[in-house]
């Protein structure tokens, strides 16, 4: 089974899915908050334009989850990924 690790927990994905698609398929609609106003954010545009879907991937922050293809063993950190 294909799995990524999100915040320390295994999350299955289908080959060809982005990280955002895997998160949404698992029922996550928001995974970070804005700096100003602490508003919830997840996928908005889905095409890499809005930056609402930011996550850290394998320790590298500010990755757009809607553009990153999930790979087995990839580690994803959600939450406040501003830098
Ligand atoms: S949802 Fe807009 S950049 Fe990812």
Short mmCIF file of N, CA, C and O and ligand atoms in Angstrom, two decimals:
data_model
loop_
_atom_site.label_atom_id
_atom_site.label_comp_id
_atom_site.label_asym_id
_atom_site.label_seq_id
_atom_site.Cartn_x
_atom_site.Cartn_y
_atom_site.Cartn_z
N UNK A 1 0.84 -1.19 0.00
CA UNK A 1 0.00 0.00 0.00
C UNK A 1 0.89 1.25 0.00
O UNK A 1 1.88 1.31 0.69
N UNK A 2 0.48 2.23 -0.78
CA UNK A 2 1.20 3.50 -0.79
C UNK A 2 0.77 4.34 0.40
O UNK A 2 -0.41 4.57 0.61
N UNK A 3 1.77 4.80 1.15
CA UNK A 3 1.47 5.64 2.31
C UNK A 3 2.47 6.78 2.41
O UNK A 3 3.66 6.60 2.14
N UNK A 4 1.97 7.93 2.82
CA UNK A 4 2.82 9.01 3.26
C UNK A 4 2.62 9.12 4.76
O UNK A 4 1.71 8.52 5.32
N UNK A 5 3.50 9.87 5.40
CA UNK A 5 3.37 10.07 6.85
C UNK A 5 3.03 11.54 7.09
O UNK A 5 3.82 12.43 6.74
N UNK A 6 1.84 11.77 7.63
CA UNK A 6 1.38 13.12 7.87
C UNK A 6 1.30 13.36 9.37
O UNK A 6 0.56 12.68 10.07
N UNK A 7 2.13 14.28 9.84
CA UNK A 7 2.16 14.60 11.27
C UNK A 7 2.35 13.34 12.11
O UNK A 7 1.72 13.17 13.16
N UNK A 8 3.18 12.44 11.60
CA UNK A 8 3.52 11.23 12.34
C UNK A 8 2.58 10.06 12.14
O UNK A 8 2.79 9.00 12.71
N UNK A 9 1.54 10.24 11.33
CA UNK A 9 0.56 9.17 11.13
C UNK A 9 0.52 8.76 9.67
O UNK A 9 0.54 9.61 8.77
N UNK A 10 0.43 7.46 9.42
CA UNK A 10 0.39 6.95 8.05
C UNK A 10 -0.91 7.37 7.37
O UNK A 10 -1.98 7.34 7.98
N UNK A 11 -0.78 7.76 6.11
CA UNK A 11 -1.97 8.16 5.34
C UNK A 11 -1.85 7.51 3.96
O UNK A 11 -0.88 7.76 3.24
N UNK A 12 -2.81 6.67 3.59
CA UNK A 12 -2.74 6.01 2.29
C UNK A 12 -3.01 6.99 1.16
O UNK A 12 -3.72 7.98 1.34
N UNK A 13 -2.43 6.70 0.00
CA UNK A 13 -2.74 7.51 -1.18
C UNK A 13 -2.74 6.60 -2.40
O UNK A 13 -2.21 5.49 -2.38
N UNK A 14 -3.34 7.11 -3.45
CA UNK A 14 -3.39 6.40 -4.73
C UNK A 14 -2.29 6.99 -5.61
O UNK A 14 -2.09 8.22 -5.63
N UNK A 15 -1.58 6.15 -6.33
CA UNK A 15 -0.52 6.62 -7.22
C UNK A 15 -1.06 7.72 -8.12
O UNK A 15 -2.15 7.60 -8.69
N UNK A 16 -0.32 8.81 -8.20
CA UNK A 16 -0.72 9.94 -9.03
C UNK A 16 -1.44 11.03 -8.25
O UNK A 16 -1.67 12.11 -8.79
N UNK A 17 -1.77 10.77 -7.00
CA UNK A 17 -2.43 11.79 -6.19
C UNK A 17 -1.40 12.78 -5.66
O UNK A 17 -0.28 12.43 -5.33
N UNK A 18 -1.84 14.01 -5.54
CA UNK A 18 -1.02 15.00 -4.85
C UNK A 18 -1.20 14.82 -3.35
O UNK A 18 -2.13 14.14 -2.90
N UNK A 19 -0.33 15.48 -2.61
CA UNK A 19 -0.47 15.45 -1.15
C UNK A 19 -1.82 16.03 -0.75
O UNK A 19 -2.52 15.48 0.11
N UNK A 20 -2.23 17.11 -1.39
CA UNK A 20 -3.53 17.71 -1.06
C UNK A 20 -4.66 16.74 -1.35
O UNK A 20 -5.61 16.63 -0.56
N UNK A 21 -4.60 16.06 -2.46
CA UNK A 21 -5.66 15.10 -2.80
C UNK A 21 -5.73 13.98 -1.77
O UNK A 21 -6.82 13.55 -1.39
N UNK A 22 -4.57 13.52 -1.32
CA UNK A 22 -4.56 12.47 -0.30
C UNK A 22 -5.17 12.97 1.00
O UNK A 22 -5.93 12.25 1.67
N UNK A 23 -4.85 14.21 1.37
CA UNK A 23 -5.41 14.79 2.59
C UNK A 23 -6.93 14.93 2.47
O UNK A 23 -7.67 14.56 3.39
N UNK A 24 -7.39 15.46 1.37
CA UNK A 24 -8.83 15.64 1.18
C UNK A 24 -9.54 14.28 1.14
O UNK A 24 -10.61 14.12 1.73
N UNK A 25 -8.93 13.30 0.48
CA UNK A 25 -9.54 11.97 0.42
C UNK A 25 -9.68 11.35 1.81
O UNK A 25 -10.57 10.54 2.05
N UNK A 26 -8.79 11.78 2.73
CA UNK A 26 -8.85 11.29 4.10
C UNK A 26 -9.79 12.12 4.97
O UNK A 26 -9.89 11.89 6.18
N UNK A 27 -10.42 13.12 4.37
CA UNK A 27 -11.39 13.91 5.12
C UNK A 27 -10.86 15.21 5.68
O UNK A 27 -11.58 15.92 6.38
N UNK A 28 -9.60 15.53 5.37
CA UNK A 28 -9.04 16.80 5.88
C UNK A 28 -9.39 17.92 4.90
O UNK A 28 -9.00 17.87 3.74
N UNK A 29 -10.07 18.92 5.34
CA UNK A 29 -10.39 20.04 4.47
C UNK A 29 -9.56 21.28 4.82
O UNK A 29 -9.52 22.23 4.05
N UNK A 30 -8.93 21.28 5.96
CA UNK A 30 -8.06 22.38 6.37
C UNK A 30 -6.91 21.80 7.16
O UNK A 30 -7.08 20.84 7.90
N UNK A 31 -5.69 22.39 6.97
CA UNK A 31 -4.54 21.84 7.69
C UNK A 31 -3.54 22.91 8.10
O UNK A 31 -2.45 22.60 8.56
N UNK A 32 -3.89 24.15 7.96
CA UNK A 32 -3.05 25.21 8.50
C UNK A 32 -3.95 26.41 8.77
O UNK A 32 -5.13 26.40 8.42
N UNK A 33 -3.37 27.43 9.41
CA UNK A 33 -4.12 28.67 9.63
C UNK A 33 -3.29 29.83 9.12
O UNK A 33 -2.06 29.75 9.03
N UNK A 34 -3.98 30.92 8.83
CA UNK A 34 -3.28 32.11 8.36
C UNK A 34 -2.60 32.81 9.52
O UNK A 34 -3.01 32.67 10.67
N UNK A 35 -1.53 33.56 9.18
CA UNK A 35 -0.85 34.33 10.22
C UNK A 35 -1.78 35.37 10.83
O UNK A 35 -1.81 35.56 12.03
N UNK A 36 -2.49 36.07 9.99
CA UNK A 36 -3.39 37.11 10.44
C UNK A 36 -4.81 36.53 10.53
O UNK A 36 -5.33 36.00 9.55
N UNK A 37 -5.36 36.56 11.69
CA UNK A 37 -6.73 36.10 11.88
C UNK A 37 -6.87 34.62 12.15
O UNK A 37 -7.96 34.15 12.47
N UNK A 38 -5.77 33.86 12.02
CA UNK A 38 -5.79 32.41 12.31
C UNK A 38 -6.95 31.71 11.60
O UNK A 38 -7.64 30.86 12.16
N UNK A 39 -7.13 32.03 10.32
CA UNK A 39 -8.22 31.41 9.56
C UNK A 39 -7.75 30.08 8.99
O UNK A 39 -6.62 29.96 8.52
N UNK A 40 -8.63 29.12 8.97
CA UNK A 40 -8.30 27.78 8.47
C UNK A 40 -8.10 27.80 6.96
O UNK A 40 -8.84 28.47 6.23
N UNK A 41 -7.12 27.03 6.50
CA UNK A 41 -6.85 26.93 5.08
C UNK A 41 -6.54 25.49 4.70
O UNK A 41 -5.95 24.73 5.47
N UNK A 42 -6.93 25.13 3.48
CA UNK A 42 -6.62 23.83 2.90
C UNK A 42 -6.47 24.05 1.41
O UNK A 42 -5.71 24.90 0.98
N UNK A 43 -7.22 23.32 0.60
CA UNK A 43 -7.19 23.54 -0.84
C UNK A 43 -8.19 24.63 -1.21
O UNK A 43 -9.33 24.59 -0.77
N UNK A 44 -7.74 25.58 -2.00
CA UNK A 44 -8.66 26.59 -2.53
C UNK A 44 -8.62 26.52 -4.05
O UNK A 44 -9.58 26.12 -4.69
N UNK A 45 -7.48 26.87 -4.65
CA UNK A 45 -7.44 26.88 -6.12
C UNK A 45 -7.14 25.48 -6.68
O UNK A 45 -7.63 25.13 -7.74
N UNK A 46 -6.30 24.75 -6.00
CA UNK A 46 -5.93 23.41 -6.47
C UNK A 46 -4.98 23.39 -7.65
O UNK A 46 -4.69 22.31 -8.18
N UNK A 47 -4.46 24.57 -8.04
CA UNK A 47 -3.56 24.63 -9.20
C UNK A 47 -2.28 25.41 -8.91
O UNK A 47 -1.60 25.86 -9.84
N UNK A 48 -1.95 25.59 -7.64
CA UNK A 48 -0.68 26.20 -7.31
C UNK A 48 -0.63 27.72 -7.32
O UNK A 48 0.45 28.29 -7.31
N UNK A 49 -1.75 28.36 -7.31
CA UNK A 49 -1.77 29.82 -7.41
C UNK A 49 -1.94 30.51 -6.05
O UNK A 49 -1.29 31.50 -5.77
N UNK A 50 -2.79 29.97 -5.19
CA UNK A 50 -3.20 30.73 -4.00
C UNK A 50 -2.29 30.51 -2.78
O UNK A 50 -2.32 31.31 -1.86
N UNK A 51 -1.53 29.46 -2.73
CA UNK A 51 -0.66 29.14 -1.60
C UNK A 51 -1.43 28.84 -0.31
O UNK A 51 -0.87 28.87 0.77
N UNK A 52 -2.70 28.56 -0.39
CA UNK A 52 -3.47 28.23 0.81
C UNK A 52 -3.10 26.85 1.37
O UNK A 52 -3.31 26.59 2.55
N UNK A 53 -2.57 25.99 0.55
CA UNK A 53 -2.40 24.58 0.92
C UNK A 53 -1.01 24.25 1.45
O UNK A 53 -0.63 23.08 1.48
N UNK A 54 -0.26 25.23 1.91
CA UNK A 54 1.14 25.01 2.29
C UNK A 54 1.31 23.91 3.34
O UNK A 54 0.56 23.82 4.31
N UNK A 55 2.34 23.11 3.12
CA UNK A 55 2.76 22.09 4.07
C UNK A 55 4.29 22.04 4.02
O UNK A 55 4.91 22.63 3.13
N UNK A 56 4.88 21.34 4.96
CA UNK A 56 6.31 21.01 4.88
C UNK A 56 6.42 19.58 4.37
O UNK A 56 5.66 18.70 4.79
N UNK A 57 7.32 19.36 3.41
CA UNK A 57 7.52 18.03 2.84
C UNK A 57 8.96 17.62 3.06
O UNK A 57 9.88 18.32 2.63
N UNK A 58 9.14 16.52 3.73
CA UNK A 58 10.48 16.01 4.03
C UNK A 58 11.36 17.10 4.62
O UNK A 58 12.54 17.24 4.25
N UNK A 59 10.78 17.89 5.51
CA UNK A 59 11.53 18.92 6.23
C UNK A 59 11.68 20.22 5.48
O UNK A 59 12.27 21.16 6.00
N UNK A 60 11.17 20.29 4.28
CA UNK A 60 11.25 21.51 3.50
C UNK A 60 9.90 22.23 3.54
O UNK A 60 8.90 21.71 3.02
N UNK A 61 9.86 23.40 4.16
CA UNK A 61 8.61 24.11 4.35
C UNK A 61 8.13 24.82 3.11
O UNK A 61 8.81 24.89 2.09
N UNK A 62 6.92 25.35 3.21
CA UNK A 62 6.30 26.15 2.16
C UNK A 62 6.17 25.41 0.84
O UNK A 62 6.42 25.96 -0.23
N UNK A 63 5.75 24.18 0.88
CA UNK A 63 5.47 23.42 -0.34
C UNK A 63 3.97 23.44 -0.58
O UNK A 63 3.18 23.27 0.36
N UNK A 64 3.58 23.65 -1.80
CA UNK A 64 2.16 23.66 -2.12
C UNK A 64 1.67 22.22 -2.27
O UNK A 64 2.06 21.52 -3.21
N UNK A 65 0.83 21.81 -1.35
CA UNK A 65 0.37 20.42 -1.31
C UNK A 65 -0.38 20.03 -2.58
O UNK A 65 -0.39 18.85 -2.96
N UNK A 66 -0.96 21.01 -3.25
CA UNK A 66 -1.72 20.69 -4.47
C UNK A 66 -0.82 20.43 -5.67
O UNK A 66 -1.30 19.98 -6.71
N UNK A 67 0.48 20.71 -5.53
CA UNK A 67 1.41 20.49 -6.65
C UNK A 67 2.38 19.35 -6.41
O UNK A 67 3.03 18.88 -7.34
N UNK A 68 2.50 18.90 -5.16
CA UNK A 68 3.48 17.88 -4.82
C UNK A 68 2.84 16.50 -4.92
O UNK A 68 1.86 16.21 -4.23
N UNK A 69 3.37 15.67 -5.78
CA UNK A 69 2.87 14.29 -5.90
C UNK A 69 3.30 13.50 -4.68
O UNK A 69 4.47 13.55 -4.27
N UNK A 70 2.37 12.76 -4.11
CA UNK A 70 2.68 11.91 -2.96
C UNK A 70 3.60 10.78 -3.41
O UNK A 70 3.43 10.23 -4.49
N UNK A 71 4.59 10.49 -2.57
CA UNK A 71 5.52 9.39 -2.82
C UNK A 71 5.58 8.52 -1.56
O UNK A 71 5.54 9.06 -0.46
N UNK A 72 5.71 7.22 -1.70
CA UNK A 72 5.77 6.37 -0.52
C UNK A 72 6.88 6.81 0.44
O UNK A 72 8.00 7.09 0.00
N UNK A 73 6.52 6.93 1.70
CA UNK A 73 7.49 7.28 2.72
C UNK A 73 7.70 8.77 2.91
O UNK A 73 8.41 9.18 3.84
N UNK A 74 7.11 9.58 2.07
CA UNK A 74 7.24 11.03 2.20
C UNK A 74 6.70 11.47 3.55
O UNK A 74 5.68 10.96 4.00
N UNK A 75 7.38 12.41 4.20
CA UNK A 75 6.87 12.94 5.45
C UNK A 75 6.31 14.34 5.22
O UNK A 75 6.95 15.18 4.58
N UNK A 76 5.12 14.56 5.71
CA UNK A 76 4.41 15.81 5.53
C UNK A 76 4.06 16.36 6.91
O UNK A 76 3.59 15.63 7.76
N UNK A 77 4.33 17.65 7.08
CA UNK A 77 3.96 18.30 8.33
C UNK A 77 2.99 19.42 8.00
O UNK A 77 3.24 20.26 7.15
N UNK A 78 1.86 19.37 8.69
CA UNK A 78 0.85 20.41 8.49
C UNK A 78 0.95 21.42 9.64
O UNK A 78 1.79 21.29 10.52
N UNK A 79 0.10 22.39 9.63
CA UNK A 79 0.12 23.40 10.65
C UNK A 79 0.67 24.70 10.11
O UNK A 79 0.57 24.97 8.91
N UNK A 80 1.28 25.49 10.97
CA UNK A 80 1.76 26.80 10.55
C UNK A 80 3.08 26.67 9.83
O UNK A 80 4.13 26.57 10.45
N UNK A 81 3.02 26.65 8.50
CA UNK A 81 4.21 26.52 7.66
C UNK A 81 4.38 27.84 6.94
O UNK A 81 3.95 28.02 5.81
N UNK A 82 5.01 28.80 7.61
CA UNK A 82 5.15 30.11 7.01
C UNK A 82 6.54 30.34 6.44
O UNK A 82 6.72 31.18 5.59
N UNK A 83 7.53 29.68 6.94
CA UNK A 83 8.90 29.93 6.46
C UNK A 83 9.49 28.69 5.86
O UNK A 83 9.11 27.62 6.12
S1 LIG B 1 -4.64 25.12 -3.33
FE1 LIG B 1 -3.97 26.98 -4.16
S2 LIG B 1 -1.81 26.72 -4.27
FE2 LIG B 1 -2.53 24.83 -3.55
#
